[in-house]
Amino acid sequence: AFIVNVNPKPGLSAIQNDTICANSNSSNIFWTSNIVGTTISWTNSIPNISSPILSNGNGDIASFVALNNTGAVLNSTVNAVPELNGCLGDTTSFDFVILPEVIVNQSSDQVVCHDDTTTTIIFSGNNPAIIYNWLNNNPGIGLGANGSGNISSFTGINNTNIDIISTISVVPSLGTCVGDTMFFTITIKPTPTLSAPPNQTICVGSAT
């Protein structure tokens, strides 16, 4: 007589795709098996989507900072294989979907005089679908306190005798992803004035 031991086949629960904005943290990935004691080994198809780089490993996958400066969506597939007592289970796969980094190009500062018009400000970035929301910390220059999209030319206002400097902050966004804020300034210079001197009446031969 002899005994034949048939070991069970380990399995893994499905993992949902993880969609992440570039420069944001991924979710922690926790594997769940149908049998206690199952070990998991995994590979990642695009290792450079993360910092630190993830090419392969064992066990759960800790949260990482997602990287994507390509301007396109990256889909990196993770394939995980469960093992128990030398028996391999079916491969379980899911994707890390890394959305591209959102970048707004730097706008130039502007300096104009009171009652002169500014130059139209056209925002650009690394994706034509980016939305640009902006804030103006000094609406008294003739520009609204906030807006979205390009800033049309406007007439600068400065009724003081000193320069008025307004800082514009621009936040680019694409879907749920938000990029770094960009800053530039618009300076409105005052109109110079002269005070008329009093009239003088002098005698011939006298000094003014």
Coordinates of C-alpha atoms in Angstrom, one line a residue, residues 10-86:
P10 CA -3.5 27.8 -5.3
G11 CA -5.5 30.7 -6.7
L12 CA -5.5 34.5 -6.5
S13 CA -8.4 36.9 -6.2
A14 CA -8.8 39.3 -9.1
I15 CA -7.2 42.8 -8.7
Q16 CA -8.8 45.8 -10.3
N17 CA -6.8 48.1 -12.6
D18 CA -5.2 51.0 -10.7
T19 CA -5.5 54.3 -12.6
I20 CA -3.0 56.9 -11.2
C21 CA -2.0 60.5 -12.1
A22 CA 1.7 61.0 -12.8
N23 CA 3.5 62.1 -9.7
S24 CA 0.8 60.7 -7.4
N25 CA 0.9 57.6 -5.2
S26 CA -0.5 54.3 -6.3
S27 CA -2.7 52.1 -4.1
N28 CA -1.2 49.3 -2.0
I29 CA -1.8 46.0 -3.8
F30 CA -2.7 43.1 -1.4
W31 CA -3.0 39.6 -2.9
T32 CA -5.6 37.3 -1.6
S33 CA -5.3 33.5 -2.1
N34 CA -7.8 30.7 -1.6
I35 CA -5.2 28.8 0.5
V36 CA -3.2 30.0 3.5
G37 CA 0.5 29.9 2.9
T38 CA 0.4 30.6 -0.8
T39 CA 3.4 32.7 -2.0
I40 CA 3.1 35.1 -4.9
S41 CA 5.7 36.2 -7.5
W42 CA 5.0 38.9 -10.0
T43 CA 6.5 40.8 -12.9
N44 CA 5.7 44.3 -14.2
S45 CA 5.8 45.0 -17.9
I46 CA 6.9 48.7 -17.8
P47 CA 9.3 49.0 -14.8
N48 CA 10.0 52.7 -15.2
I49 CA 6.4 53.8 -14.4
S50 CA 7.4 54.0 -10.8
S51 CA 9.9 55.4 -8.3
P52 CA 11.5 53.2 -7.0
I53 CA 11.5 51.1 -10.2
L54 CA 9.3 48.0 -10.0
S55 CA 10.3 45.2 -12.4
N56 CA 9.4 42.1 -10.4
G57 CA 9.0 40.9 -6.8
N58 CA 7.3 38.7 -4.3
G59 CA 4.3 39.3 -2.2
D60 CA 2.2 42.5 -1.9
I61 CA 3.2 45.6 -3.9
A62 CA 3.7 48.7 -1.8
S63 CA 2.5 52.1 -2.9
F64 CA 4.8 54.0 -5.2
V65 CA 5.1 57.4 -6.9
A66 CA 3.8 57.0 -10.5
L67 CA 6.0 58.4 -13.3
N68 CA 4.9 59.3 -16.9
N69 CA 6.4 62.2 -18.9
T70 CA 5.5 60.7 -22.3
G71 CA 2.3 62.8 -22.8
A72 CA 0.4 59.5 -23.4
V73 CA -1.4 57.1 -21.1
L74 CA 0.9 54.1 -20.1
N75 CA -0.6 50.7 -19.3
S76 CA 1.8 48.5 -17.4
T77 CA 0.6 44.9 -16.9
V78 CA 1.4 43.0 -13.7
N79 CA 1.3 39.2 -14.0
A80 CA 1.2 37.4 -10.6
V81 CA 1.7 33.6 -10.1
P82 CA 0.7 31.9 -6.9
E83 CA 2.7 28.9 -5.6
L84 CA 2.1 26.4 -2.8
N85 CA 4.3 23.3 -2.1
G86 CA 5.7 23.4 -5.6

